[in-house]
mmCIF file of C-alpha atoms in Angstrom:
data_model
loop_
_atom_site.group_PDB
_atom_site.id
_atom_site.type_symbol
_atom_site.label_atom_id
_atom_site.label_comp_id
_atom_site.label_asym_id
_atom_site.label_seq_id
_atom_site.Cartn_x
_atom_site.Cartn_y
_atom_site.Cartn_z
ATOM 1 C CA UNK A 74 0.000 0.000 0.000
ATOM 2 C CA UNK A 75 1.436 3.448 -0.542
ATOM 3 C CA UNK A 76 2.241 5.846 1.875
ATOM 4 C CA UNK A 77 0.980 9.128 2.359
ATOM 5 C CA UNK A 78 2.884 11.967 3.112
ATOM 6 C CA UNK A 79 1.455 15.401 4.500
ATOM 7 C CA UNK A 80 3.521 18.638 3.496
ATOM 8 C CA UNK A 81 3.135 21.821 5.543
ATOM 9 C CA UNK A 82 4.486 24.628 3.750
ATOM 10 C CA UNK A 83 3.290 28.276 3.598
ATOM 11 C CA UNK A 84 4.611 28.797 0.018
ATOM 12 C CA UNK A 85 2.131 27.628 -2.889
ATOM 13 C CA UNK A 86 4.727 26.833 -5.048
ATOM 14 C CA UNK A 87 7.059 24.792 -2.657
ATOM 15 C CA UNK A 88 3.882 22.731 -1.452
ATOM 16 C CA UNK A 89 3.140 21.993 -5.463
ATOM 17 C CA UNK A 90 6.634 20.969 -5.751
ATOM 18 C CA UNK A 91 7.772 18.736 -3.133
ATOM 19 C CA UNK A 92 3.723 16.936 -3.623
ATOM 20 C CA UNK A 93 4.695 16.234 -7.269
ATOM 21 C CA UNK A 94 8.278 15.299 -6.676
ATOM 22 C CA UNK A 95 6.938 12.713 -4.074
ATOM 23 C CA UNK A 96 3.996 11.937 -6.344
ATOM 24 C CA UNK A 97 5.630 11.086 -9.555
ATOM 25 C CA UNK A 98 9.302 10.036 -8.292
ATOM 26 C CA UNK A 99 8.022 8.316 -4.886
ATOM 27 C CA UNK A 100 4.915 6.995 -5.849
ATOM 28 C CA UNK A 101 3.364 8.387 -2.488
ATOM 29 C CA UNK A 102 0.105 9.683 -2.035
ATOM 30 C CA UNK A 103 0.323 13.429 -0.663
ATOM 31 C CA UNK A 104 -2.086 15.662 1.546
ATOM 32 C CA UNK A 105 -0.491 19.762 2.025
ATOM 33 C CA UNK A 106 -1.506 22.079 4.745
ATOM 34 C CA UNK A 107 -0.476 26.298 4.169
ATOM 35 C CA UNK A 108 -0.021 26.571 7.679
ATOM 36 C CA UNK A 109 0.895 24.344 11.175
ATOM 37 C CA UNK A 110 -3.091 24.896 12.256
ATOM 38 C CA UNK A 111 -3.938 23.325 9.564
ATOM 39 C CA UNK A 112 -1.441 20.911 9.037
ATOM 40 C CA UNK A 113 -1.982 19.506 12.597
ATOM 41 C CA UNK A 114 -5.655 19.326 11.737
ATOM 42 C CA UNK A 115 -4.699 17.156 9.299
ATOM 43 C CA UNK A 116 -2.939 14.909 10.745
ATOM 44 C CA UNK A 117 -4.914 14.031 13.325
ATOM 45 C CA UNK A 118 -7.841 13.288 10.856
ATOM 46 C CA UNK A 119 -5.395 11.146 8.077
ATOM 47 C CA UNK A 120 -2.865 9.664 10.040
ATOM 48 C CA UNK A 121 -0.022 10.677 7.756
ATOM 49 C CA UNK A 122 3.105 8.148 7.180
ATOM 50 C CA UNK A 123 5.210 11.127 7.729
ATOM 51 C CA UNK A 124 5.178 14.918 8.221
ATOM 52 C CA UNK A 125 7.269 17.088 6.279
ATOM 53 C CA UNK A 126 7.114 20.702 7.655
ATOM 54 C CA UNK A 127 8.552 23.811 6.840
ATOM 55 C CA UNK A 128 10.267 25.817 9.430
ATOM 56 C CA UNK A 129 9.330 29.265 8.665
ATOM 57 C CA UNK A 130 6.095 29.918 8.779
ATOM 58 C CA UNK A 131 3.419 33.070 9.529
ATOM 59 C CA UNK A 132 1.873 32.490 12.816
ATOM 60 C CA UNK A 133 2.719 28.781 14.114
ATOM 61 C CA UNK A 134 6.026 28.494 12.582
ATOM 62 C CA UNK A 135 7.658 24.839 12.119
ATOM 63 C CA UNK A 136 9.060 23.755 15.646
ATOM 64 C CA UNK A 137 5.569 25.304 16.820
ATOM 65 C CA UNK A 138 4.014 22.601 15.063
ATOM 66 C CA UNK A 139 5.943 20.071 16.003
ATOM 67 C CA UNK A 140 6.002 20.407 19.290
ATOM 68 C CA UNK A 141 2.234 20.562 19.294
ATOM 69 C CA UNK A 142 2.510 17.344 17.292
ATOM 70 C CA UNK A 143 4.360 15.952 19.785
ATOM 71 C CA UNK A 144 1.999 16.673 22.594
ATOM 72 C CA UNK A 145 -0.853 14.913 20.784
ATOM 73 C CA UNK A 146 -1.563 11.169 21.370
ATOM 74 C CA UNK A 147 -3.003 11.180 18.070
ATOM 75 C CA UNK A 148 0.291 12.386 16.009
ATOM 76 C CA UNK A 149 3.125 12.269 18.538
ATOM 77 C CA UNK A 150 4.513 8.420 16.632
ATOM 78 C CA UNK A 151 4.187 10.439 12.975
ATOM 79 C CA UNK A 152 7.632 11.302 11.855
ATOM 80 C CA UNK A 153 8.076 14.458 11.038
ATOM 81 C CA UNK A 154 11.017 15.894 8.763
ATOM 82 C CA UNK A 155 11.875 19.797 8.772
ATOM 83 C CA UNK A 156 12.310 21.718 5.541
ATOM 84 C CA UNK A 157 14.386 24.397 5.822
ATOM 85 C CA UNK A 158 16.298 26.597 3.646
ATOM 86 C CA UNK A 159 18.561 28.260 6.866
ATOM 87 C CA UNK A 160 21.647 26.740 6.271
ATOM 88 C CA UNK A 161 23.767 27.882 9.159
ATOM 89 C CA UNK A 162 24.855 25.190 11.653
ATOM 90 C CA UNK A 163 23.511 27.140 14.845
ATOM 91 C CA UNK A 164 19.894 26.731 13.479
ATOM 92 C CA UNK A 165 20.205 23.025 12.259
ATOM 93 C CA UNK A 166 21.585 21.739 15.836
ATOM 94 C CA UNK A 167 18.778 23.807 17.388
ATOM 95 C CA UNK A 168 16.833 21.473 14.760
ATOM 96 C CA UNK A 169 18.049 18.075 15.668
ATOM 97 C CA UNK A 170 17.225 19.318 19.154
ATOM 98 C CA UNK A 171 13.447 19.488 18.993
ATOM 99 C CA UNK A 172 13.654 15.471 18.021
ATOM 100 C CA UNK A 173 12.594 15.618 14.556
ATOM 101 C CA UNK A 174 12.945 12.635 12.170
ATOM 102 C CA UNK A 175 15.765 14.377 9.960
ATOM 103 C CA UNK A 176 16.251 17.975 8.425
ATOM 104 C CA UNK A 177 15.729 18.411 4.750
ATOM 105 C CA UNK A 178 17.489 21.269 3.131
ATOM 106 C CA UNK A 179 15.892 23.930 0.392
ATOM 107 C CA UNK A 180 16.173 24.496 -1.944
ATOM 108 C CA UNK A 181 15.751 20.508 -2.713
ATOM 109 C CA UNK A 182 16.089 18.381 -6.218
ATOM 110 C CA UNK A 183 12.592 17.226 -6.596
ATOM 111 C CA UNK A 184 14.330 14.320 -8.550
ATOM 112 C CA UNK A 185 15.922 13.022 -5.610
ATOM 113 C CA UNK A 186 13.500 14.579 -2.618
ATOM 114 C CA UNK A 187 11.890 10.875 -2.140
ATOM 115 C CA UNK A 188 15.219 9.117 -1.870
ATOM 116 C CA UNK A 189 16.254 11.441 0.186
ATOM 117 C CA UNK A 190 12.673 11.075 2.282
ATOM 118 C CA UNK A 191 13.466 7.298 2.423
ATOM 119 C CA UNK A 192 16.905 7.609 3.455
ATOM 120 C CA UNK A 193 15.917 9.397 6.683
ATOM 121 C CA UNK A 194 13.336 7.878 7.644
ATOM 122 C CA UNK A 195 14.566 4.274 7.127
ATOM 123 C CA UNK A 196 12.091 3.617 4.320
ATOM 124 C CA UNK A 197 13.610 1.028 1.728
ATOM 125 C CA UNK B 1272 4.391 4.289 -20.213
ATOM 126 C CA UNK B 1273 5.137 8.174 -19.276
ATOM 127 C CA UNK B 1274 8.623 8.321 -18.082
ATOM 128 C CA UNK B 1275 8.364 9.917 -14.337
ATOM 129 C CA UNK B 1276 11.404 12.252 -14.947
ATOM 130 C CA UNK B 1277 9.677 13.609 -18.399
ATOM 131 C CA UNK B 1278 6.643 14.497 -16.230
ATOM 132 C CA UNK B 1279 8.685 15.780 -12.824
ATOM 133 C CA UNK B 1280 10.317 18.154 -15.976
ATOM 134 C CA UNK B 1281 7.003 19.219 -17.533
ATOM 135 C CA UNK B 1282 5.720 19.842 -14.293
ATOM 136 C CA UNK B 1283 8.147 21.929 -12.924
ATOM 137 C CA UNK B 1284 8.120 24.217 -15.822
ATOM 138 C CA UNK B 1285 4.572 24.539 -14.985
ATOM 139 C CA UNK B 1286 4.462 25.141 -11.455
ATOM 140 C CA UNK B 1287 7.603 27.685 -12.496
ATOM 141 C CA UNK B 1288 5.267 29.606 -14.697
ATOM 142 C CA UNK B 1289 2.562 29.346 -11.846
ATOM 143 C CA UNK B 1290 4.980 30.952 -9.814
ATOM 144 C CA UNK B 1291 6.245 33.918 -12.178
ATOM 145 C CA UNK B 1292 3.960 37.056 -10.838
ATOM 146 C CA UNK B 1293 4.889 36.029 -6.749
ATOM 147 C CA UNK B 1294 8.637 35.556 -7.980
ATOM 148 C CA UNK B 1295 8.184 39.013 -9.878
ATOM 149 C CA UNK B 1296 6.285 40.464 -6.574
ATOM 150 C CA UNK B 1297 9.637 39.107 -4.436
ATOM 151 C CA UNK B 1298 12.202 40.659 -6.446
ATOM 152 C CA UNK B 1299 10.181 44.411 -7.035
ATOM 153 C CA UNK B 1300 9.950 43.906 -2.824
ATOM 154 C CA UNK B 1301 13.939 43.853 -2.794
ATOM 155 C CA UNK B 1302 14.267 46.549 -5.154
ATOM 156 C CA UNK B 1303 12.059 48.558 -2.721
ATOM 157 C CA UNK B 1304 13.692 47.668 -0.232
ATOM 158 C CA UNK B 1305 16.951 48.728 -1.905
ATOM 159 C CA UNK B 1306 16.253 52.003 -3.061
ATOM 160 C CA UNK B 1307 15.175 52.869 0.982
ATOM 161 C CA UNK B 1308 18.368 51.479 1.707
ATOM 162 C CA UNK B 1309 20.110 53.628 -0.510
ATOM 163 C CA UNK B 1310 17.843 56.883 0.644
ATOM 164 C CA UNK B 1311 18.544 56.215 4.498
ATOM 165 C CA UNK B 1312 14.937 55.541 4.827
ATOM 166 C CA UNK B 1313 14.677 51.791 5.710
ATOM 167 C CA UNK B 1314 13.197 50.826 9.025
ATOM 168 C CA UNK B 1315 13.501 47.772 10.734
ATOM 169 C CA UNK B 1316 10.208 46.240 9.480
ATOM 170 C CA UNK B 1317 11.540 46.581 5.719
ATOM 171 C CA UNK B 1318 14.543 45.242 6.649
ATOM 172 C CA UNK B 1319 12.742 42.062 8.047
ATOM 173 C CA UNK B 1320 10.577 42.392 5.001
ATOM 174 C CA UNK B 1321 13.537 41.668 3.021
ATOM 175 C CA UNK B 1322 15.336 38.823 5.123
ATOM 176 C CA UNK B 1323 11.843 37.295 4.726
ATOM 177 C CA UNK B 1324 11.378 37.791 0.912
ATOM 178 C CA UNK B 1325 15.420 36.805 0.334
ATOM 179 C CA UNK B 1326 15.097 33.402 2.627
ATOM 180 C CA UNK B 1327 11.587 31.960 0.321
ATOM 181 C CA UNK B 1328 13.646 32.730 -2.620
ATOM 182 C CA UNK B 1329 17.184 31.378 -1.540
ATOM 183 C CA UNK B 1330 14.741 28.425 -0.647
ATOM 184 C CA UNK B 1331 12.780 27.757 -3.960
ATOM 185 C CA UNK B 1332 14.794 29.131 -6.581
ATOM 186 C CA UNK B 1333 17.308 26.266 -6.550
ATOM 187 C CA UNK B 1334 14.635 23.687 -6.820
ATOM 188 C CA UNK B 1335 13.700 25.390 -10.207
ATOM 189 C CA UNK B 1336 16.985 25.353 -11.472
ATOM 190 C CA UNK B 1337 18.018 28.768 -10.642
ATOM 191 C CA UNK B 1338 21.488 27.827 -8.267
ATOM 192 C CA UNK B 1339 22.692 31.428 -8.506
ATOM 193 C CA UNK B 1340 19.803 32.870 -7.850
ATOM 194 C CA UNK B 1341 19.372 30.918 -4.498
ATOM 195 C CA UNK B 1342 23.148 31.621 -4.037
ATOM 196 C CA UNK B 1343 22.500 35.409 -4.489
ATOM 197 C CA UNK B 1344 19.203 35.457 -2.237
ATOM 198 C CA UNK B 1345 20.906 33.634 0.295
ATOM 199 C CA UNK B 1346 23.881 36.398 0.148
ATOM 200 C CA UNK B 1347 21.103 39.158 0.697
ATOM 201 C CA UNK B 1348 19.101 37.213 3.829
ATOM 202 C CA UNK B 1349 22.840 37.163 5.498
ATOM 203 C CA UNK B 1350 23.528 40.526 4.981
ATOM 204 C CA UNK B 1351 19.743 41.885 6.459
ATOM 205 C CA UNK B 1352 20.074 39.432 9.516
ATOM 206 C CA UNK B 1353 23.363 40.912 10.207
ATOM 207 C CA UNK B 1354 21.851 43.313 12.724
ATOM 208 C CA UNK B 1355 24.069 46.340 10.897
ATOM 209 C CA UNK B 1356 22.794 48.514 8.231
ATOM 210 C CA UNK B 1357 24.436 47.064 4.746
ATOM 211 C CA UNK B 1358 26.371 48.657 2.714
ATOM 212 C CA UNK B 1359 23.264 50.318 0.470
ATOM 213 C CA UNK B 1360 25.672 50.048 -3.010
ATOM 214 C CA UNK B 1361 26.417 46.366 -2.527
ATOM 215 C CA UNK B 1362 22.896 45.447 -1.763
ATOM 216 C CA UNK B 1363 21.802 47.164 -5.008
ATOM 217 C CA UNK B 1364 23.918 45.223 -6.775
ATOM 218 C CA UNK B 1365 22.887 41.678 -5.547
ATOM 219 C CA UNK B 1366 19.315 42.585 -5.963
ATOM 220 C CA UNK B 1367 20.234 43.441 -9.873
ATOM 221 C CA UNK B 1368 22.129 40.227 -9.925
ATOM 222 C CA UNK B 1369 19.630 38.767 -8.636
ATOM 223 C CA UNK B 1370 16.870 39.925 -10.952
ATOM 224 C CA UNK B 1371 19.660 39.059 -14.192
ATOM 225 C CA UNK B 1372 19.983 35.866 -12.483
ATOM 226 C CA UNK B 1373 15.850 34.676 -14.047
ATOM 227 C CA UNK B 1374 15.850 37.017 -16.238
ATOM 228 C CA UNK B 1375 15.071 35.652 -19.086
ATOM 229 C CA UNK B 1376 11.876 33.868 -17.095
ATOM 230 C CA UNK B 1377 10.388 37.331 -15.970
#
């Protein structure tokens, strides 16, 4: 059965993006959210395979979300992975801190986005 | 059989196109942003308005092909997080590299 991935992503264009890059070169099924509220709405009704969340955000940004992710039974075993286009290192360690699956950097090769999904998350 | 990497193509040139007016919108925000800059007239809300603006694009323009543009945006974000006032001149410049930089798109 195929998995389904939720993306959370303010941007129109990055959420159109990373759904077809997982759609046609994963083979996943993809739900997208335009803001954490939303997103965690989401996931609490579809039950997601995996998260993959942008960091900044309007309002709830990323590690917002998360942690409110975190704190629900419903979504807290969902793996989340943070996309981020902040490349210094003081911002990804304060990443791997919050306890997310993996970090996935922007901008991204939608050719190898799903391989790179797989990879950190242990998929084969 | 359609060949996955044929469609990622054809439908990245279309989300690309879909994208055009908020790209435009971006850059004319920079160039604003700029030409305060340059007249001493920038507050602190602009200049957050353009760390904002340079970070989406340093994070999507790569994934459309556009490496120097990300590389350029990502030059500007630095230089408005820096907590100092850039140097007006050199910020004018990136922003017209950066516009030169997807040109031929816009």
């Amino acid at each position: 059965m195929s998995k389904t991935i939720l993306v959370i992503d303010d941007e129109d264009n990055v959420r159109e993006v990373t759904s077809m890059s997982l759609e046609v070169m994963g083979g996943w099924q993809t739900l997208t959210a335009s803001s954490g509220a939303e997103g965690i709405e989401i996931a609490k009704r579809e039950k997601p395979d995996a998260i993959l969340l942008d960091v900044m955000m309007p309002g709830m940004d990323g590690p917002t979300t998360f942690r409110a992710l975190q704190q629900d039974e419903a979504t807290r075993t969902i793996p989340v992975l943070l996309l981020t286009a902040k490349v210094q290192a003081a911002d990804r360690a304060r990443f791997a801190d919050l306890g997310v699956a993996g970090v996935i950097s922007k901008p991204f090769d939608p050719a190898v986005l799903p391989t790179d999904v797989s990879t950190a998350l242990g998929w084969s | 059989m359609t060949d996955p990497n044929s469609e990622l193509r054809k439908g990245l040139a279309a989300i690309w196109q879909k994208s055009l007016p908020r790209v435009t919108e971006q850059i004319a925000t920079l160039e604003a942003i700029a030409a305060a800059l340059a007249g001493g007239q920038l507050d602190e809300e602009q200049m957050r308005t353009g760390e904002r603006e340079a970070h989406r694009l340093a994070g999507s323009l790569g994934t459309f092909g556009f490496h120097e543009g990300t590389r350029i945006a990502r030059e500007l974000e630095t230089l408005m997080s820096s907590g100092t006032s850039p140097d007006p001149a050199f910020v004018s410049s990136l922003v017209n590299e950066l516009r030169k930089s997807i040109a031929s798109e816009i």
